[in-house]
PDB file of C-alpha atoms and ligand atoms in Angstrom:
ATOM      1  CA  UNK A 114     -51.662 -29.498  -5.461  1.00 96.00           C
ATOM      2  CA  UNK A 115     -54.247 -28.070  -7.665  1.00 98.00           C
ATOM      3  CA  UNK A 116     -53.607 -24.958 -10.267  1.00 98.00           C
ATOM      4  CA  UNK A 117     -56.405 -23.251 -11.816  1.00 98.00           C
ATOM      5  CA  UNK A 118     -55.354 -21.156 -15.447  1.00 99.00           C
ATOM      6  CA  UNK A 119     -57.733 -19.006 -16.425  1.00 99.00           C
ATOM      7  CA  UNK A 120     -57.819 -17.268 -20.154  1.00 98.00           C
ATOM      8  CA  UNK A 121     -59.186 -14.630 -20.729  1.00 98.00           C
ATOM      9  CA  UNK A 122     -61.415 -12.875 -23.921  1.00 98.00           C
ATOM     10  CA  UNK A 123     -60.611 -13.625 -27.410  1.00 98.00           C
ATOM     11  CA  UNK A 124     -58.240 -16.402 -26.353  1.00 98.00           C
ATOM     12  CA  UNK A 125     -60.262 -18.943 -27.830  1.00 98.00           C
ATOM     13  CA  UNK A 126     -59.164 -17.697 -30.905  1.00 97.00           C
ATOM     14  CA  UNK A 127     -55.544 -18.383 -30.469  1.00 98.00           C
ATOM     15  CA  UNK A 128     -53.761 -19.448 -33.677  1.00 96.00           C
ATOM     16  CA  UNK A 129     -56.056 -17.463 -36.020  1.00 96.00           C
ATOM     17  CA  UNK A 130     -55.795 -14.262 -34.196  1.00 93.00           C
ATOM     18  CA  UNK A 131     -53.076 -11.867 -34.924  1.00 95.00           C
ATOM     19  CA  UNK A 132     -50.448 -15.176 -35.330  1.00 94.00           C
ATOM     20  CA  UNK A 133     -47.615 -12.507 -35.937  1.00 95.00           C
ATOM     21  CA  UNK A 134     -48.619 -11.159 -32.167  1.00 95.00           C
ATOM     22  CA  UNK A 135     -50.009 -14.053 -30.223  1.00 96.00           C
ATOM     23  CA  UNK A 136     -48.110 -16.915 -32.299  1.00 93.00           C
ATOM     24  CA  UNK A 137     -49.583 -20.042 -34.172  1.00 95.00           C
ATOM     25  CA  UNK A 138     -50.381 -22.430 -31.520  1.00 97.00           C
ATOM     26  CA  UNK A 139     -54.461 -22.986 -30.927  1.00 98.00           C
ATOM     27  CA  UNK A 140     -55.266 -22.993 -26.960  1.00 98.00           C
ATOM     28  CA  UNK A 141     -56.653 -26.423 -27.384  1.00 98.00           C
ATOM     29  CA  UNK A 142     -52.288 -27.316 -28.293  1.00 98.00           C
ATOM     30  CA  UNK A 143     -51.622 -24.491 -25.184  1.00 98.00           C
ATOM     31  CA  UNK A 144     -53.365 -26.102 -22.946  1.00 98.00           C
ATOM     32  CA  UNK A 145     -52.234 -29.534 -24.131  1.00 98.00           C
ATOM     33  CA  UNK A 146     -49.089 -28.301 -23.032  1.00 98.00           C
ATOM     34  CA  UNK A 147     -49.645 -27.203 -19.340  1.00 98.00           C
ATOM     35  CA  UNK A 148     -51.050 -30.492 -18.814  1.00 98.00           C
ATOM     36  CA  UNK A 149     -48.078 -31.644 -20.268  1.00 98.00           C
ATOM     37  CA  UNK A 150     -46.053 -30.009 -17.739  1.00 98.00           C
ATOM     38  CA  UNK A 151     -48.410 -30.488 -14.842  1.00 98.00           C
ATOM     39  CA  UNK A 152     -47.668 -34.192 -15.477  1.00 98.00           C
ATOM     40  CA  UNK A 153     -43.931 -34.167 -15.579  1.00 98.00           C
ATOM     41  CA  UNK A 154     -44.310 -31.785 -11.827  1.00 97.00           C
ATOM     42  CA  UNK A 155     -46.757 -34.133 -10.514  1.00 97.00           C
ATOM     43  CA  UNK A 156     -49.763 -31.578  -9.724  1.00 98.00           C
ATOM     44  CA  UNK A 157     -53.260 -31.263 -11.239  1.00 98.00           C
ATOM     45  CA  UNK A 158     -54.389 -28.546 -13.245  1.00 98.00           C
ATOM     46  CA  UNK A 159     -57.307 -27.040 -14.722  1.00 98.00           C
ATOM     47  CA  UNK A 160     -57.653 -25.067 -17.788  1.00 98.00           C
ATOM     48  CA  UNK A 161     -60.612 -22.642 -18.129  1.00 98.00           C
ATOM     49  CA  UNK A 162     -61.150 -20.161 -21.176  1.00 98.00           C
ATOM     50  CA  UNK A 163     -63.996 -17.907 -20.993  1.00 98.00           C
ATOM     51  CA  UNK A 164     -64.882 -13.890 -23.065  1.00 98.00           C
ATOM     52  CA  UNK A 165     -66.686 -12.796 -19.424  1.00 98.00           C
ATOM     53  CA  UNK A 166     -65.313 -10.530 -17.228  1.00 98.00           C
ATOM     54  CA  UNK A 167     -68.367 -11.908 -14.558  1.00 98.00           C
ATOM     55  CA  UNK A 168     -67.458 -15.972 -15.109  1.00 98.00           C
ATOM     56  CA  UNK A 169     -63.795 -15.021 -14.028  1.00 98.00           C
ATOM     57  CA  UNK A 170     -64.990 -13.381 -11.142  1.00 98.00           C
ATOM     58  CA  UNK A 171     -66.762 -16.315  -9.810  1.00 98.00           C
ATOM     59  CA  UNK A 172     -63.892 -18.782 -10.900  1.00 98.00           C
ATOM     60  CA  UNK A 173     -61.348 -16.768  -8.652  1.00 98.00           C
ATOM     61  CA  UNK A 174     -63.931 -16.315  -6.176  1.00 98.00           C
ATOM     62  CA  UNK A 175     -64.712 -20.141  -6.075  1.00 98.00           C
ATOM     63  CA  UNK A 176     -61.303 -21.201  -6.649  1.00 98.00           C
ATOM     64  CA  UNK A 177     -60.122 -20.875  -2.715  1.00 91.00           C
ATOM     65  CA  UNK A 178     -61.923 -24.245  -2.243  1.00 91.00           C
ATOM     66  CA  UNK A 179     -60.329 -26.423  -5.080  1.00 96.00           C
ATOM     67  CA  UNK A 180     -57.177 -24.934  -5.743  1.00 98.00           C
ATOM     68  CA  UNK A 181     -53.411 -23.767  -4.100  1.00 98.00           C
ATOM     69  CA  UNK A 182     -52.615 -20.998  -7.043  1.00 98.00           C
ATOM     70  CA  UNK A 183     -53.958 -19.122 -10.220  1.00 98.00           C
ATOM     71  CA  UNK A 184     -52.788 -18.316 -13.589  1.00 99.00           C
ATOM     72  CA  UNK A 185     -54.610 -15.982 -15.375  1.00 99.00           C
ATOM     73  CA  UNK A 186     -53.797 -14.320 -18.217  1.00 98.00           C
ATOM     74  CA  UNK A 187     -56.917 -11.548 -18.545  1.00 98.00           C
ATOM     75  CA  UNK A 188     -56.211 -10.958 -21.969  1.00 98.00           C
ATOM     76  CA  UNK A 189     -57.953  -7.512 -22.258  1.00 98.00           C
ATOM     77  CA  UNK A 190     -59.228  -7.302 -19.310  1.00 98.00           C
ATOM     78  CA  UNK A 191     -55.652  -6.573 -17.854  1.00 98.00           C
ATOM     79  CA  UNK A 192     -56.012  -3.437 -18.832  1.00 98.00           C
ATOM     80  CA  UNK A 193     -59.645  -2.366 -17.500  1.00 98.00           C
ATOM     81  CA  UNK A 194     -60.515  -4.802 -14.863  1.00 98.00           C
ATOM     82  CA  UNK A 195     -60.599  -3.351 -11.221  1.00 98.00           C
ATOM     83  CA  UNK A 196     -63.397  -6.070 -10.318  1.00 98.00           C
ATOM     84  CA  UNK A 197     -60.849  -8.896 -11.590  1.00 98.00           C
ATOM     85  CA  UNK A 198     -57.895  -7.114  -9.730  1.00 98.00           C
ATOM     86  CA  UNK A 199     -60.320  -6.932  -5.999  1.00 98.00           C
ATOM     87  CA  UNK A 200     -61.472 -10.489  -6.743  1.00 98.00           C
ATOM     88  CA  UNK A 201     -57.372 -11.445  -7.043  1.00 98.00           C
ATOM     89  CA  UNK A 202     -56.746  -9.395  -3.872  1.00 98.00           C
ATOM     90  CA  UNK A 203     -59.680 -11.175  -1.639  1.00 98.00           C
ATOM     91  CA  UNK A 204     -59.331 -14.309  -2.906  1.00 97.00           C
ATOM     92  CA  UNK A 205     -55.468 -14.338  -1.198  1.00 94.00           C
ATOM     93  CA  UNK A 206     -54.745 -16.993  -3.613  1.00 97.00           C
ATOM     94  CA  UNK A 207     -50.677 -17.458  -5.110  1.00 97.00           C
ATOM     95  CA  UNK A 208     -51.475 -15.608  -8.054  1.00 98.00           C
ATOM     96  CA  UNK A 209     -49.467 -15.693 -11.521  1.00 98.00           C
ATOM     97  CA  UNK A 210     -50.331 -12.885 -14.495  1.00 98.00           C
ATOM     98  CA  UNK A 211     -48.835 -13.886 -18.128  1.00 98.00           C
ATOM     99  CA  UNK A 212     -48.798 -12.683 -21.357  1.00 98.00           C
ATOM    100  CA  UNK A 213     -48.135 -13.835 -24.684  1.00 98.00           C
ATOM    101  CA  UNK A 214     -46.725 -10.765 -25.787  1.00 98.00           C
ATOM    102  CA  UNK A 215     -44.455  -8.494 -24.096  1.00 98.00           C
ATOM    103  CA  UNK A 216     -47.178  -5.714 -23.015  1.00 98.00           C
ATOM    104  CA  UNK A 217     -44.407  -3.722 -22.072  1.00 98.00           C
ATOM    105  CA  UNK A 218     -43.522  -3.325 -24.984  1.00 98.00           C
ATOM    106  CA  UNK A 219     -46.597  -2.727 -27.104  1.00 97.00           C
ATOM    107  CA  UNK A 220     -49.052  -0.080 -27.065  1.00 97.00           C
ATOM    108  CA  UNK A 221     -48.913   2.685 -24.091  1.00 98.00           C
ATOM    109  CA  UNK A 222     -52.652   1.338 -23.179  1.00 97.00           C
ATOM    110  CA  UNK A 223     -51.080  -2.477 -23.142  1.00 98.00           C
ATOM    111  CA  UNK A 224     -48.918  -1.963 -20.751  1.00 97.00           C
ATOM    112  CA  UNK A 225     -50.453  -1.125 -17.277  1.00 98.00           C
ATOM    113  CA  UNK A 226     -52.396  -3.880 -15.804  1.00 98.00           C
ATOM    114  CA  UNK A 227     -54.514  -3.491 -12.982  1.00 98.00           C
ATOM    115  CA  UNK A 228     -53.550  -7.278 -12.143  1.00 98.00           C
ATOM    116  CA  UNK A 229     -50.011  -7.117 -11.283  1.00 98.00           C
ATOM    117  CA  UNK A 230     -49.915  -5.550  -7.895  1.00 98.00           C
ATOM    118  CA  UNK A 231     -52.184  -7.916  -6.530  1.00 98.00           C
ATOM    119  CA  UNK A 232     -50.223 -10.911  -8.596  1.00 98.00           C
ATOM    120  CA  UNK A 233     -47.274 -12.718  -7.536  1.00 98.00           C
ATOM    121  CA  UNK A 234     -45.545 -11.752 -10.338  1.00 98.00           C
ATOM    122  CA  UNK A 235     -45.970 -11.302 -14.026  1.00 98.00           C
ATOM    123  CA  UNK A 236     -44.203 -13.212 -17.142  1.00 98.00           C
ATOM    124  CA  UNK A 237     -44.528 -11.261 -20.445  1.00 98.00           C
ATOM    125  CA  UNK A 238     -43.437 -12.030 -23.867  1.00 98.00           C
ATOM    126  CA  UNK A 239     -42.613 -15.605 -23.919  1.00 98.00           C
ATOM    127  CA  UNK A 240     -45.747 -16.753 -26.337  1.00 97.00           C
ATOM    128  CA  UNK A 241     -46.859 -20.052 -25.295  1.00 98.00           C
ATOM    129  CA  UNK A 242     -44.208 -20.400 -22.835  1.00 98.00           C
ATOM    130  CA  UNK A 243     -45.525 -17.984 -20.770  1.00 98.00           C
ATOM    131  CA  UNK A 244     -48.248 -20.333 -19.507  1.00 98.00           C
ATOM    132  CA  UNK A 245     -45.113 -23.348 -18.846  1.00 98.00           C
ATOM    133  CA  UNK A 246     -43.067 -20.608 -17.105  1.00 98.00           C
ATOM    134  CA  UNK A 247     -46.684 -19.731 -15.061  1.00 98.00           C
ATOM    135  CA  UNK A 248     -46.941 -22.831 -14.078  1.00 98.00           C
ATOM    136  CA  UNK A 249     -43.381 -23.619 -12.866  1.00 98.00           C
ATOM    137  CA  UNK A 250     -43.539 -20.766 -10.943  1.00 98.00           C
ATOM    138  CA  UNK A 251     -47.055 -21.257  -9.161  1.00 98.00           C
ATOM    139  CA  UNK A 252     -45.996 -24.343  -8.142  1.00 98.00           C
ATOM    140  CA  UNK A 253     -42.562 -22.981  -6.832  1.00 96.00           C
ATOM    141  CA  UNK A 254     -45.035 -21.041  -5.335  1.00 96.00           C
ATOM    142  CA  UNK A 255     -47.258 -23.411  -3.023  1.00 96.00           C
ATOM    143  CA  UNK A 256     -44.125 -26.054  -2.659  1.00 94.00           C
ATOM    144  CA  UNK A 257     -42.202 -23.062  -1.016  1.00 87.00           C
ATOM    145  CA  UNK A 258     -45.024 -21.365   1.272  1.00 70.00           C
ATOM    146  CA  UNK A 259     -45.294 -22.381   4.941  1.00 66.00           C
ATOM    147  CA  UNK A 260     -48.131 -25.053   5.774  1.00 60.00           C
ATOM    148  CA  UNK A 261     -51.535 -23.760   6.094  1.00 56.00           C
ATOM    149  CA  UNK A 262     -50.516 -20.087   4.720  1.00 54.00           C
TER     150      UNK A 262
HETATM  151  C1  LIG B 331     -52.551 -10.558 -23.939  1.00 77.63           C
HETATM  152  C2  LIG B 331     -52.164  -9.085 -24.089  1.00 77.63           C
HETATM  153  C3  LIG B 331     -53.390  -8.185 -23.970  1.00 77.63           C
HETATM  154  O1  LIG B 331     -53.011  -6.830 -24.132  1.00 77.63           O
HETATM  155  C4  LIG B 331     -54.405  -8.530 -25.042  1.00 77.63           C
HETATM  156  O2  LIG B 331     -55.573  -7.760 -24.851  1.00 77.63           O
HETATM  157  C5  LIG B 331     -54.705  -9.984 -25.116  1.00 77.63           C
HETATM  158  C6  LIG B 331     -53.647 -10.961 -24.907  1.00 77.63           C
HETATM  159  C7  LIG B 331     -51.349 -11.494 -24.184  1.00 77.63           C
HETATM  160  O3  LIG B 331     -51.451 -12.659 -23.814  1.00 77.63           O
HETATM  161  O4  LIG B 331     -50.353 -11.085 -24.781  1.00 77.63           O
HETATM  162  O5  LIG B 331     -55.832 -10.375 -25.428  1.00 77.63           O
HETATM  163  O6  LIG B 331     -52.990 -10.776 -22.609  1.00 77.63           O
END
């Protein structure tokens, strides 16, 4: 099994940006992390990080060939993204949203995303953990779907 993560703008700055918000952790030590985990559950994973809205689309359009699930967390584009959201819905890929932050509980403008509907689910709030969690559950995901679906 193969996961693809995807961040999003402006996550290439994790650790200097807004550490009271998105926490001290770099993504270089994030993504250190998930392939930490990936390890220990004995599936491969990718880690991607990229500011344009375009390059996502073509990762989630391309990703149906090379990979079981998604976790994305669109950063900003959560919250404007209907081209992100359609490529989500035709790609038919297990699909995980997470957040850093709890965008529930921020701003009014934070907290609708265009992404969950067409997401498995969402996790929210956990900082770094949000990606582990992510993971875990994508590949609860796959193990648990019927063969060929
Ligand atoms: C974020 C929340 C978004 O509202 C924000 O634009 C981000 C990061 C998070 O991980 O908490 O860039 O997706």
């Amino acid at each position: 099994m193969k996961v693809l993560v995807i961040h999003g703008p402006n996550l290439n700055l994790l650790g200097k940006r807004e550490p009271q918000v998105y926490g001290s952790l770099s993504l270089r030590e994030i993504d250190r992390r998930i392939r930490e985990t990936a390890k220990s559950l004995q599936v491969e994973v990718e880690a991607r990080q990229t500011n344009e809205e375009a390059r996502i689309i073509e990762w989630i359009q391309e990703a149906a060939d090379a990979f079981q699930a998604i976790v994305i967390n669109p950063a900003g584009f959560t919250h404007t993204s209907v081209a992100i959201r359609d490529a989500i819905a035709a790609a038919g890929l297990p699909t995980v949203e997470v957040h850093l932050s709890n965008i529930h509980a921020r701003e009014p403008f934070r907290q609708h995303s265009f992404i969950a509907p067409v997401a498995h689910g969402q996790i929210s709030g956990f900082g770094a953990e949000s990606y582990i969690l992510g993971l875990r559950a994508a590949v609860a995901l796959v193990s648990r779907l019927p063969e060929g679906s």
